[in-house]
Amino acid sequence: LEKKIAILEGRIPEKYPEVKYLGYKERKRILVTGGAGFVGSHLVDVLMTQGHEVIVVDNFFTGRKRNVEHWFGHRNFEMIHHDIVNPLYVEADEIYHLASPASPPHYMQNPVKTIKTNTLGTINMLGLARRVGAKILIASTSEVYGDPMVHPQPESYWGHVNPIGPRACYDEGKRVAETLAYSYAKQENVSVRVARIFNTYGPRMHVSDGRVVSNFVMQALQNLTITVYGNGKQTRSFCYVSDLVDGLLSLMESSYTLPVNIGNPVEHTIEEFAMIIKNLVPGCRSTVATGAAVEDDPQRRRPDIAVAEARLNWAPKVSLKDGLQRTIDYFREELSRTTFYNNQTY
Ligand code: NAD
Ligand code: UDP
Ligand code: UDP
């Protein structure tokens, strides 16, 4: 019924996107935790079009059914409403473990839950991988480097994290998730991959996600003040979501088992970034204002991607301008939808 309504409302096409036919020997059963979220749903699209069976597990904390609704009812697709803090018994050949809030305001909203998801949830997924002999990719983060003293950040850098600060629930949670992955690899022979994901953006970010790209684009589209936190001299490097998904797929395929940075090394200050977005929105009348700094905000971030280039033969392809243009187009659509639904985002 949900699919029918979506078709009637013109949100999704009547037919499924085309999927490749795979014989039972090539077709894998792939579990994607957090598959209804921003990154997960793009990954699901690629895996589905490749012809695999995909099981999405999500508790919809920050994800939405709408991100994957175009697959509802497809024979290769299954969706389980489940919180991975609780054990899960399914069969799978591969697991992409992405379930975790990723936006600072979201993960700080319930820090205990964030830690539970990244520790207990990761133990459950590693336990599942162990039981069924599945390969598992853990979505780690550049936040494991904290507010880095080494720039750009290579995988060999151990990081500079405040263990009791407001970001610790996420940063330390992900650091434990990495430790768990290598403990299960060593002790239980589980085949693990660890992606250290750097700031990623693109369509399907939630309008109220709270991260910088969605905030700035939404503000620019509505001629609202663009809110730079702190003096705007802090830097980030932004990767378009399709590039990230390519990187995750290459990492899963490869035999390289140590952590790999996946991100785009083009670095900008947040102040520059505000101006780039403002200039990409035609007729934008927003002003850019600086405000109070965020506690423990990392001051510089740029991935060293030499390992990904050498071991995965991967590098990002989408330029910031092209990626932002597609993202702005998406948020423009979202805004008209929001108005249509009486200011309710869903
Ligand atoms: P997102 O918030 O859009 O997606 C996360 C998904 O996980 C959501 O669908 C959410 O409902 C689900 N989830 C959260 N807790 C859960 C639980 N306990 N049980 C089941 N499902 C749960 O975020 P995203 O940007 O798509 O991030 C995906 C993964 O990539 C996360 O692990 C994040 O830490 C990691 N990551 C993302 C970025 C980025 O810039 N997007 C950067 C570094 C790391
Ligand atoms: N687990 C799970 N699904 C499975 C297998 C295990 O959710 O298919 C959970 C299980 O509840 C356990 C955790 O994963 O708490 C770790 O599993 P492991 O086999 O390492 O440990 P044990 O079962 O011995 O505690
Ligand atoms: N930021 C900002 N204004 C916003 C949201 C974020 O200036 O409306 C800043 C934030 O302080 C940080 C950077 O942009 O320096 C990236 O923040 P985000 O929350 O997107 O991700 P982070 O890399 O901090 O996890």
mmCIF file of C-alpha atoms and ligand atoms in Angstrom, residues 86-90 123-132 184 188, ligand 2:
data_model
loop_
_atom_site.group_PDB
_atom_site.id
_atom_site.type_symbol
_atom_site.label_atom_id
_atom_site.label_comp_id
_atom_site.label_asym_id
_atom_site.label_seq_id
_atom_site.Cartn_x
_atom_site.Cartn_y
_atom_site.Cartn_z
ATOM 1 C CA ASN A 86 19.321 -6.398 20.398
ATOM 2 C CA PRO A 87 20.542 -9.680 18.878
ATOM 3 C CA LEU A 88 19.532 -10.443 15.313
ATOM 4 C CA TYR A 89 19.355 -13.838 13.689
ATOM 5 C CA VAL A 90 19.380 -13.763 9.887
ATOM 6 C CA ILE A 123 29.198 -6.997 18.966
ATOM 7 C CA ASN A 124 25.871 -8.383 17.756
ATOM 8 C CA MET A 125 26.779 -7.866 14.107
ATOM 9 C CA LEU A 126 30.230 -9.408 14.634
ATOM 10 C CA GLY A 127 28.576 -12.308 16.482
ATOM 11 C CA LEU A 128 26.233 -12.732 13.526
ATOM 12 C CA ALA A 129 29.167 -12.593 11.074
ATOM 13 C CA ARG A 130 30.965 -15.197 13.147
ATOM 14 C CA ARG A 131 27.957 -17.551 13.279
ATOM 15 C CA VAL A 132 27.217 -17.448 9.548
ATOM 16 C CA TYR A 184 36.862 -10.821 16.367
ATOM 17 C CA GLU A 188 37.295 -15.794 15.920
HETATM 18 N N1 UDP B 2 24.484 -12.651 17.935
HETATM 19 C C1 UDP B 2 23.490 -12.182 17.113
HETATM 20 N N2 UDP B 2 23.181 -12.893 16.000
HETATM 21 C C2 UDP B 2 23.809 -14.050 15.665
HETATM 22 C C3 UDP B 2 24.833 -14.513 16.523
HETATM 23 C C4 UDP B 2 25.158 -13.788 17.648
HETATM 24 O O1 UDP B 2 22.888 -11.142 17.347
HETATM 25 O O2 UDP B 2 23.465 -14.623 14.636
HETATM 26 C C5 UDP B 2 24.819 -11.876 19.126
HETATM 27 C C6 UDP B 2 24.683 -12.696 20.394
HETATM 28 O O3 UDP B 2 23.494 -12.330 21.035
HETATM 29 C C7 UDP B 2 25.884 -12.322 21.217
HETATM 30 C C8 UDP B 2 26.751 -11.469 20.317
HETATM 31 O O4 UDP B 2 26.172 -11.514 19.032
HETATM 32 O O5 UDP B 2 25.502 -11.510 22.301
HETATM 33 C C9 UDP B 2 28.175 -11.951 20.234
HETATM 34 O O6 UDP B 2 28.185 -13.242 19.715
HETATM 35 P P1 UDP B 2 29.367 -14.243 20.059
HETATM 36 O O7 UDP B 2 29.088 -15.524 19.340
HETATM 37 O O8 UDP B 2 30.657 -13.601 19.803
HETATM 38 O O9 UDP B 2 29.299 -14.371 21.617
HETATM 39 P P2 UDP B 2 28.436 -15.200 22.628
HETATM 40 O O10 UDP B 2 27.189 -15.674 21.936
HETATM 41 O O11 UDP B 2 29.334 -16.299 23.021
HETATM 42 O O12 UDP B 2 28.167 -14.220 23.697
#
